[in-house]
Amino acid sequence: MLRITSPANEKVKRVRALLEQRKARQAYRQMVLESPRLIDEALRFALRHPDYRLAFAFYAEPTPRAQETLARLQAAGVPCYEVTPAILRMCTDAETPQGLIAVAPIPELPWPAAPTFLLLLDRVQEPGNVGAVLRSAAAAGAEGVLIPPGTADPWHPKAVRAGAGAHFVLPVRRISWPELPQQVEGTALWLATPEGERTYWEVDWREPVTLVLGGEAAGPGPQVRSLPHRTVRIPMARGMESLNVAVAAALLLYEVARQRGWGRVAGSEGG
């Protein structure tokens, strides 16, 4: 039986680093999966991509749901280590841990050759909001998400949890500011702002577009605004200044999908 009892174990240190340090996630190209559902998504991704293999898993007093996933991990040949409950608590910050975590490679999904529906997150600093936006973007059929400097790490544990599997279906690309013009070339740049010139249902979203969402406090920054762009707004009742960025993203993304007939084509209406 594979068992770890010491917090000084190198694998325990690896998990802690991946949880706490962006530079560790970038260096190792790995992330921590903190629920059976996410681990199952990773295992399904591995079936479609033979070169993708989970690194290892920790378990301690797993729930019945986690035991099912643990059995699938073991059947797939993933090294699974029993750890003490105290060590497992050190290796997750999930509010309701289920007794099982795994370390997996960050998926490398191909970027679309000529994208027509991109999302750019500019200065969105809360990882949970980044993950929630990715979840909506994947559900609405976005083709890719651009992450420039100043935005929270999309592979932060909170972002991965909030993404609910989006990281395994939606290409996410970190970019530098000098790369931005090339990345959005061929698309109309629409910035979501409270003072936007058009309401979001007045925009023709059927053309190739890059939708830009900024932080709730300041909105998109000067690097994005320096490019040719137009602005779009979500009307709000008197006295309200802004929406949570994840809520705003869902409204805008699904208007794009509605205009393109994506829900009817995909057969996803009502789901």
mmCIF file of C-alpha atoms in Angstrom:
data_model
loop_
_atom_site.group_PDB
_atom_site.id
_atom_site.type_symbol
_atom_site.label_atom_id
_atom_site.label_comp_id
_atom_site.label_asym_id
_atom_site.label_seq_id
_atom_site.Cartn_x
_atom_site.Cartn_y
_atom_site.Cartn_z
ATOM 1 C CA MET A 1 0.000 0.000 0.000
ATOM 2 C CA LEU A 2 1.246 3.457 -0.880
ATOM 3 C CA ARG A 3 1.067 5.563 2.275
ATOM 4 C CA ILE A 4 2.420 8.989 3.238
ATOM 5 C CA THR A 5 2.505 10.089 6.863
ATOM 6 C CA SER A 6 5.019 12.940 6.885
ATOM 7 C CA PRO A 7 4.287 16.568 5.928
ATOM 8 C CA ALA A 8 7.920 16.749 4.794
ATOM 9 C CA ASN A 9 7.254 14.285 1.968
ATOM 10 C CA GLU A 10 8.222 15.738 -1.421
ATOM 11 C CA LYS A 11 4.819 15.057 -2.940
ATOM 12 C CA VAL A 12 3.109 16.860 -0.078
ATOM 13 C CA LYS A 13 5.443 19.804 -0.655
ATOM 14 C CA ARG A 14 4.594 19.732 -4.375
ATOM 15 C CA VAL A 15 0.857 19.909 -3.683
ATOM 16 C CA ARG A 16 1.311 22.753 -1.217
ATOM 17 C CA ALA A 17 3.382 24.692 -3.734
ATOM 18 C CA LEU A 18 0.800 24.166 -6.472
ATOM 19 C CA LEU A 19 -1.939 25.383 -4.157
ATOM 20 C CA GLU A 20 -0.126 28.490 -3.018
ATOM 21 C CA GLN A 21 2.243 29.621 -5.760
ATOM 22 C CA ARG A 22 1.487 30.743 -9.276
ATOM 23 C CA LYS A 23 5.135 30.314 -10.208
ATOM 24 C CA ALA A 24 5.009 26.662 -9.123
ATOM 25 C CA ARG A 25 1.969 26.003 -11.318
ATOM 26 C CA GLN A 26 3.737 27.658 -14.232
ATOM 27 C CA ALA A 27 7.021 25.829 -13.630
ATOM 28 C CA TYR A 28 5.515 22.350 -13.230
ATOM 29 C CA ARG A 29 2.580 22.944 -15.618
ATOM 30 C CA GLN A 30 0.376 21.206 -13.070
ATOM 31 C CA MET A 31 -2.765 21.990 -11.077
ATOM 32 C CA VAL A 32 -4.589 20.537 -8.070
ATOM 33 C CA LEU A 33 -8.030 18.950 -8.510
ATOM 34 C CA GLU A 34 -9.959 19.065 -5.250
ATOM 35 C CA SER A 35 -13.174 17.182 -5.974
ATOM 36 C CA PRO A 36 -14.198 13.812 -7.433
ATOM 37 C CA ARG A 37 -16.112 15.618 -10.171
ATOM 38 C CA LEU A 38 -13.021 17.462 -11.387
ATOM 39 C CA ILE A 39 -10.912 14.323 -11.175
ATOM 40 C CA ASP A 40 -13.509 12.453 -13.238
ATOM 41 C CA GLU A 41 -13.340 15.245 -15.835
ATOM 42 C CA ALA A 42 -9.555 14.831 -15.953
ATOM 43 C CA LEU A 43 -9.891 11.078 -16.400
ATOM 44 C CA ARG A 44 -12.339 11.585 -19.263
ATOM 45 C CA PHE A 45 -9.946 14.083 -20.832
ATOM 46 C CA ALA A 46 -7.161 11.492 -20.525
ATOM 47 C CA LEU A 47 -9.256 8.961 -22.449
ATOM 48 C CA ARG A 48 -9.459 11.428 -25.350
ATOM 49 C CA HIS A 49 -5.787 12.427 -25.088
ATOM 50 C CA PRO A 50 -3.528 9.404 -24.555
ATOM 51 C CA ASP A 51 -0.498 11.568 -23.716
ATOM 52 C CA TYR A 52 -2.324 13.177 -20.785
ATOM 53 C CA ARG A 53 -1.775 11.374 -17.495
ATOM 54 C CA LEU A 54 -2.597 12.414 -13.949
ATOM 55 C CA ALA A 55 0.524 12.595 -11.774
ATOM 56 C CA PHE A 56 -0.779 11.196 -8.473
ATOM 57 C CA ALA A 57 -3.621 11.370 -5.950
ATOM 58 C CA PHE A 58 -3.985 11.623 -2.175
ATOM 59 C CA TYR A 59 -6.878 10.178 -0.191
ATOM 60 C CA ALA A 60 -7.925 10.013 3.460
ATOM 61 C CA GLU A 61 -11.316 8.858 4.676
ATOM 62 C CA PRO A 62 -12.903 9.401 1.244
ATOM 63 C CA THR A 63 -16.641 9.870 0.925
ATOM 64 C CA PRO A 64 -18.595 7.173 -0.969
ATOM 65 C CA ARG A 65 -18.579 9.440 -4.051
ATOM 66 C CA ALA A 66 -14.814 9.919 -3.734
ATOM 67 C CA GLN A 67 -14.299 6.169 -3.321
ATOM 68 C CA GLU A 68 -15.847 5.612 -6.748
ATOM 69 C CA THR A 69 -13.438 8.100 -8.304
ATOM 70 C CA LEU A 70 -10.533 6.616 -6.372
ATOM 71 C CA ALA A 71 -11.317 3.223 -7.899
ATOM 72 C CA ARG A 72 -11.252 4.786 -11.369
ATOM 73 C CA LEU A 73 -7.906 6.413 -10.638
ATOM 74 C CA GLN A 74 -6.442 3.128 -9.514
ATOM 75 C CA ALA A 75 -7.847 1.313 -12.558
ATOM 76 C CA ALA A 76 -6.202 3.933 -14.776
ATOM 77 C CA GLY A 77 -2.839 3.275 -13.140
ATOM 78 C CA VAL A 78 -2.562 6.633 -11.388
ATOM 79 C CA PRO A 79 -0.398 6.376 -8.223
ATOM 80 C CA CYS A 80 -2.772 6.833 -5.267
ATOM 81 C CA TYR A 81 -1.337 7.526 -1.832
ATOM 82 C CA GLU A 82 -3.214 7.139 1.422
ATOM 83 C CA VAL A 83 -2.376 10.078 3.680
ATOM 84 C CA THR A 84 -3.398 11.111 7.152
ATOM 85 C CA PRO A 85 -6.466 13.375 7.468
ATOM 86 C CA ALA A 86 -4.164 16.114 8.767
ATOM 87 C CA ILE A 87 -1.989 15.937 5.658
ATOM 88 C CA LEU A 88 -4.997 15.982 3.371
ATOM 89 C CA ARG A 89 -6.279 19.111 5.136
ATOM 90 C CA MET A 90 -2.894 20.702 4.410
ATOM 91 C CA CYS A 91 -3.306 19.858 0.744
ATOM 92 C CA THR A 92 -6.683 21.415 0.030
ATOM 93 C CA ASP A 93 -8.502 24.637 0.768
ATOM 94 C CA ALA A 94 -11.872 23.432 -0.471
ATOM 95 C CA GLU A 95 -14.686 24.312 1.910
ATOM 96 C CA THR A 96 -16.135 20.807 1.809
ATOM 97 C CA PRO A 97 -13.250 18.374 1.174
ATOM 98 C CA GLN A 98 -14.342 14.901 0.141
ATOM 99 C CA GLY A 99 -11.249 12.977 1.108
ATOM 100 C CA LEU A 100 -9.609 12.878 -2.328
ATOM 101 C CA ILE A 101 -7.403 15.234 -4.364
ATOM 102 C CA ALA A 102 -5.243 14.762 -7.429
ATOM 103 C CA VAL A 103 -2.405 16.510 -9.213
ATOM 104 C CA ALA A 104 -2.834 16.729 -12.973
ATOM 105 C CA PRO A 105 -1.105 18.427 -15.891
ATOM 106 C CA ILE A 106 -2.575 21.692 -17.103
ATOM 107 C CA PRO A 107 -4.398 20.716 -20.328
ATOM 108 C CA GLU A 108 -2.844 21.997 -23.539
ATOM 109 C CA LEU A 109 -5.839 22.564 -25.790
ATOM 110 C CA PRO A 110 -5.284 23.721 -29.393
ATOM 111 C CA TRP A 111 -6.026 27.357 -30.107
ATOM 112 C CA PRO A 112 -8.536 27.937 -32.938
ATOM 113 C CA ALA A 113 -6.895 28.866 -36.232
ATOM 114 C CA ALA A 114 -9.378 31.625 -37.141
ATOM 115 C CA PRO A 115 -11.447 32.314 -34.041
ATOM 116 C CA THR A 116 -14.763 34.164 -34.273
ATOM 117 C CA PHE A 117 -15.737 34.239 -30.574
ATOM 118 C CA LEU A 118 -13.041 35.103 -28.039
ATOM 119 C CA LEU A 119 -13.163 36.418 -24.493
ATOM 120 C CA LEU A 120 -10.470 38.543 -22.853
ATOM 121 C CA LEU A 121 -10.354 39.011 -19.060
ATOM 122 C CA ASP A 122 -8.557 42.226 -18.166
ATOM 123 C CA ARG A 123 -7.628 42.820 -14.508
ATOM 124 C CA VAL A 124 -10.157 40.347 -13.109
ATOM 125 C CA GLN A 125 -8.316 39.654 -9.891
ATOM 126 C CA GLU A 126 -10.528 37.218 -7.979
ATOM 127 C CA PRO A 127 -9.696 33.619 -9.005
ATOM 128 C CA GLY A 128 -13.199 32.411 -8.234
ATOM 129 C CA ASN A 129 -14.631 34.970 -10.646
ATOM 130 C CA VAL A 130 -12.163 33.901 -13.338
ATOM 131 C CA GLY A 131 -13.259 30.289 -12.939
ATOM 132 C CA ALA A 132 -16.943 31.172 -12.991
ATOM 133 C CA VAL A 133 -16.467 33.184 -16.189
ATOM 134 C CA LEU A 134 -14.615 30.283 -17.809
ATOM 135 C CA ARG A 135 -17.527 28.007 -16.922
ATOM 136 C CA SER A 136 -20.018 30.339 -18.617
ATOM 137 C CA ALA A 137 -17.698 30.844 -21.599
ATOM 138 C CA ALA A 138 -17.404 27.102 -22.173
ATOM 139 C CA ALA A 139 -21.168 26.634 -21.836
ATOM 140 C CA ALA A 140 -21.903 29.458 -24.281
ATOM 141 C CA GLY A 141 -19.555 28.116 -26.950
ATOM 142 C CA ALA A 142 -16.678 30.593 -26.728
ATOM 143 C CA GLU A 143 -13.678 29.383 -28.686
ATOM 144 C CA GLY A 144 -10.925 30.666 -26.391
ATOM 145 C CA VAL A 145 -10.108 32.933 -23.470
ATOM 146 C CA LEU A 146 -7.161 35.338 -23.343
ATOM 147 C CA ILE A 147 -5.520 36.094 -19.982
ATOM 148 C CA PRO A 148 -3.239 39.171 -20.021
ATOM 149 C CA PRO A 149 -1.036 40.394 -17.147
ATOM 150 C CA GLY A 150 -2.950 41.627 -14.123
ATOM 151 C CA THR A 151 -5.642 38.938 -14.246
ATOM 152 C CA ALA A 152 -5.760 36.131 -11.685
ATOM 153 C CA ASP A 153 -4.183 32.815 -12.585
ATOM 154 C CA PRO A 154 -6.829 30.670 -14.333
ATOM 155 C CA TRP A 155 -5.155 27.595 -12.822
ATOM 156 C CA HIS A 156 -5.451 28.842 -9.240
ATOM 157 C CA PRO A 157 -7.292 26.193 -7.151
ATOM 158 C CA LYS A 158 -10.281 28.506 -6.658
ATOM 159 C CA ALA A 159 -10.482 29.151 -10.400
ATOM 160 C CA VAL A 160 -10.276 25.441 -11.178
ATOM 161 C CA ARG A 161 -13.029 24.639 -8.667
ATOM 162 C CA ALA A 162 -15.287 27.424 -9.963
ATOM 163 C CA GLY A 163 -14.636 26.365 -13.552
ATOM 164 C CA ALA A 164 -16.355 23.019 -12.877
ATOM 165 C CA GLY A 165 -14.555 21.262 -15.721
ATOM 166 C CA ALA A 166 -14.324 24.184 -18.184
ATOM 167 C CA HIS A 167 -10.527 23.952 -18.128
ATOM 168 C CA PHE A 168 -10.759 20.613 -19.951
ATOM 169 C CA VAL A 169 -12.851 21.885 -22.883
ATOM 170 C CA LEU A 170 -11.980 25.578 -23.326
ATOM 171 C CA PRO A 171 -8.591 26.803 -24.621
ATOM 172 C CA VAL A 172 -7.093 29.350 -22.224
ATOM 173 C CA ARG A 173 -4.039 31.330 -23.281
ATOM 174 C CA ARG A 174 -1.859 33.667 -21.222
ATOM 175 C CA ILE A 175 -0.575 36.560 -23.309
ATOM 176 C CA SER A 176 1.681 39.576 -22.882
ATOM 177 C CA TRP A 177 0.421 43.030 -23.800
ATOM 178 C CA PRO A 178 2.611 43.259 -26.932
ATOM 179 C CA GLU A 179 0.956 40.039 -28.170
ATOM 180 C CA LEU A 180 -2.565 41.390 -27.810
ATOM 181 C CA PRO A 181 -3.026 43.005 -31.262
ATOM 182 C CA GLN A 182 -2.042 39.810 -33.038
ATOM 183 C CA GLN A 183 -4.223 37.636 -30.804
ATOM 184 C CA VAL A 184 -7.397 39.611 -31.542
ATOM 185 C CA GLU A 185 -6.627 40.341 -35.203
ATOM 186 C CA GLY A 186 -9.615 39.721 -37.428
ATOM 187 C CA THR A 187 -12.166 40.254 -34.657
ATOM 188 C CA ALA A 188 -14.123 43.307 -33.553
ATOM 189 C CA LEU A 189 -13.091 44.358 -30.047
ATOM 190 C CA TRP A 190 -16.047 45.065 -27.744
ATOM 191 C CA LEU A 191 -15.364 46.383 -24.251
ATOM 192 C CA ALA A 192 -18.036 45.923 -21.593
ATOM 193 C CA THR A 193 -18.310 49.170 -19.601
ATOM 194 C CA PRO A 194 -21.072 50.824 -17.527
ATOM 195 C CA GLU A 195 -21.106 53.753 -19.961
ATOM 196 C CA GLY A 196 -21.056 51.605 -23.111
ATOM 197 C CA GLU A 197 -22.397 53.192 -26.290
ATOM 198 C CA ARG A 198 -24.801 50.321 -27.042
ATOM 199 C CA THR A 199 -26.812 47.891 -24.954
ATOM 200 C CA TYR A 200 -25.703 44.298 -25.289
ATOM 201 C CA TRP A 201 -28.777 43.201 -27.265
ATOM 202 C CA GLU A 202 -28.244 45.963 -29.845
ATOM 203 C CA VAL A 203 -24.825 44.678 -30.920
ATOM 204 C CA ASP A 204 -24.550 42.351 -33.910
ATOM 205 C CA TRP A 205 -22.581 39.525 -32.312
ATOM 206 C CA ARG A 206 -22.653 37.366 -35.434
ATOM 207 C CA GLU A 207 -19.435 38.913 -36.747
ATOM 208 C CA PRO A 208 -16.067 37.687 -35.386
ATOM 209 C CA VAL A 209 -15.729 39.292 -31.962
ATOM 210 C CA THR A 210 -13.483 39.528 -28.932
ATOM 211 C CA LEU A 211 -15.492 40.442 -25.856
ATOM 212 C CA VAL A 212 -13.480 42.196 -23.147
ATOM 213 C CA LEU A 213 -14.496 42.064 -19.489
ATOM 214 C CA GLY A 214 -12.568 44.069 -16.925
ATOM 215 C CA GLY A 215 -12.381 44.215 -13.169
ATOM 216 C CA GLU A 216 -15.536 45.391 -11.454
ATOM 217 C CA ALA A 217 -13.908 48.515 -10.020
ATOM 218 C CA ALA A 218 -12.102 50.034 -13.011
ATOM 219 C CA GLY A 219 -13.159 48.013 -16.047
ATOM 220 C CA PRO A 220 -10.798 47.340 -18.988
ATOM 221 C CA GLY A 221 -7.408 49.023 -18.729
ATOM 222 C CA PRO A 222 -5.471 51.363 -21.024
ATOM 223 C CA GLN A 223 -3.652 48.621 -22.945
ATOM 224 C CA VAL A 224 -6.936 47.280 -24.310
ATOM 225 C CA ARG A 225 -8.458 50.722 -24.757
ATOM 226 C CA SER A 226 -5.482 51.758 -26.910
ATOM 227 C CA LEU A 227 -6.705 49.419 -29.668
ATOM 228 C CA PRO A 228 -9.631 50.241 -31.959
ATOM 229 C CA HIS A 229 -12.733 49.187 -30.070
ATOM 230 C CA ARG A 230 -16.368 49.818 -29.318
ATOM 231 C CA THR A 231 -18.164 49.662 -25.982
ATOM 232 C CA VAL A 232 -21.205 47.756 -24.808
ATOM 233 C CA ARG A 233 -23.215 48.060 -21.617
ATOM 234 C CA ILE A 234 -25.678 46.083 -19.542
ATOM 235 C CA PRO A 235 -28.483 48.421 -18.453
ATOM 236 C CA MET A 236 -29.173 48.494 -14.720
ATOM 237 C CA ALA A 237 -31.818 49.980 -12.501
ATOM 238 C CA ARG A 238 -31.217 53.371 -10.944
ATOM 239 C CA GLY A 239 -28.734 53.324 -8.086
ATOM 240 C CA MET A 240 -26.794 50.262 -9.272
ATOM 241 C CA GLU A 241 -23.324 50.846 -10.675
ATOM 242 C CA SER A 242 -22.035 47.390 -11.602
ATOM 243 C CA LEU A 243 -22.678 43.668 -11.709
ATOM 244 C CA ASN A 244 -20.432 40.898 -10.522
ATOM 245 C CA VAL A 245 -18.127 40.153 -13.451
ATOM 246 C CA ALA A 246 -19.244 36.509 -13.607
ATOM 247 C CA VAL A 247 -22.909 37.558 -13.865
ATOM 248 C CA ALA A 248 -22.114 40.163 -16.504
ATOM 249 C CA ALA A 249 -20.120 37.604 -18.457
ATOM 250 C CA ALA A 250 -22.990 35.121 -18.478
ATOM 251 C CA LEU A 251 -25.438 37.719 -19.815
ATOM 252 C CA LEU A 252 -23.107 38.879 -22.577
ATOM 253 C CA LEU A 253 -21.843 35.442 -23.579
ATOM 254 C CA TYR A 254 -25.307 34.004 -23.901
ATOM 255 C CA GLU A 255 -26.474 36.938 -26.006
ATOM 256 C CA VAL A 256 -23.637 36.101 -28.403
ATOM 257 C CA ALA A 257 -24.727 32.459 -28.387
ATOM 258 C CA ARG A 258 -28.402 33.385 -28.869
ATOM 259 C CA GLN A 259 -27.742 35.565 -31.886
ATOM 260 C CA ARG A 260 -25.616 32.888 -33.479
ATOM 261 C CA GLY A 261 -28.303 30.256 -32.936
ATOM 262 C CA TRP A 262 -25.772 28.215 -30.982
ATOM 263 C CA GLY A 263 -28.281 26.802 -28.495
ATOM 264 C CA ARG A 264 -30.589 25.539 -31.227
ATOM 265 C CA VAL A 265 -27.725 24.128 -33.273
ATOM 266 C CA ALA A 266 -26.189 22.387 -30.270
ATOM 267 C CA GLY A 267 -29.527 21.122 -29.003
ATOM 268 C CA SER A 268 -28.716 22.540 -25.565
ATOM 269 C CA GLU A 269 -31.794 24.685 -24.981
ATOM 270 C CA GLY A 270 -33.458 23.964 -21.701
ATOM 271 C CA GLY A 271 -30.361 22.238 -20.314
#
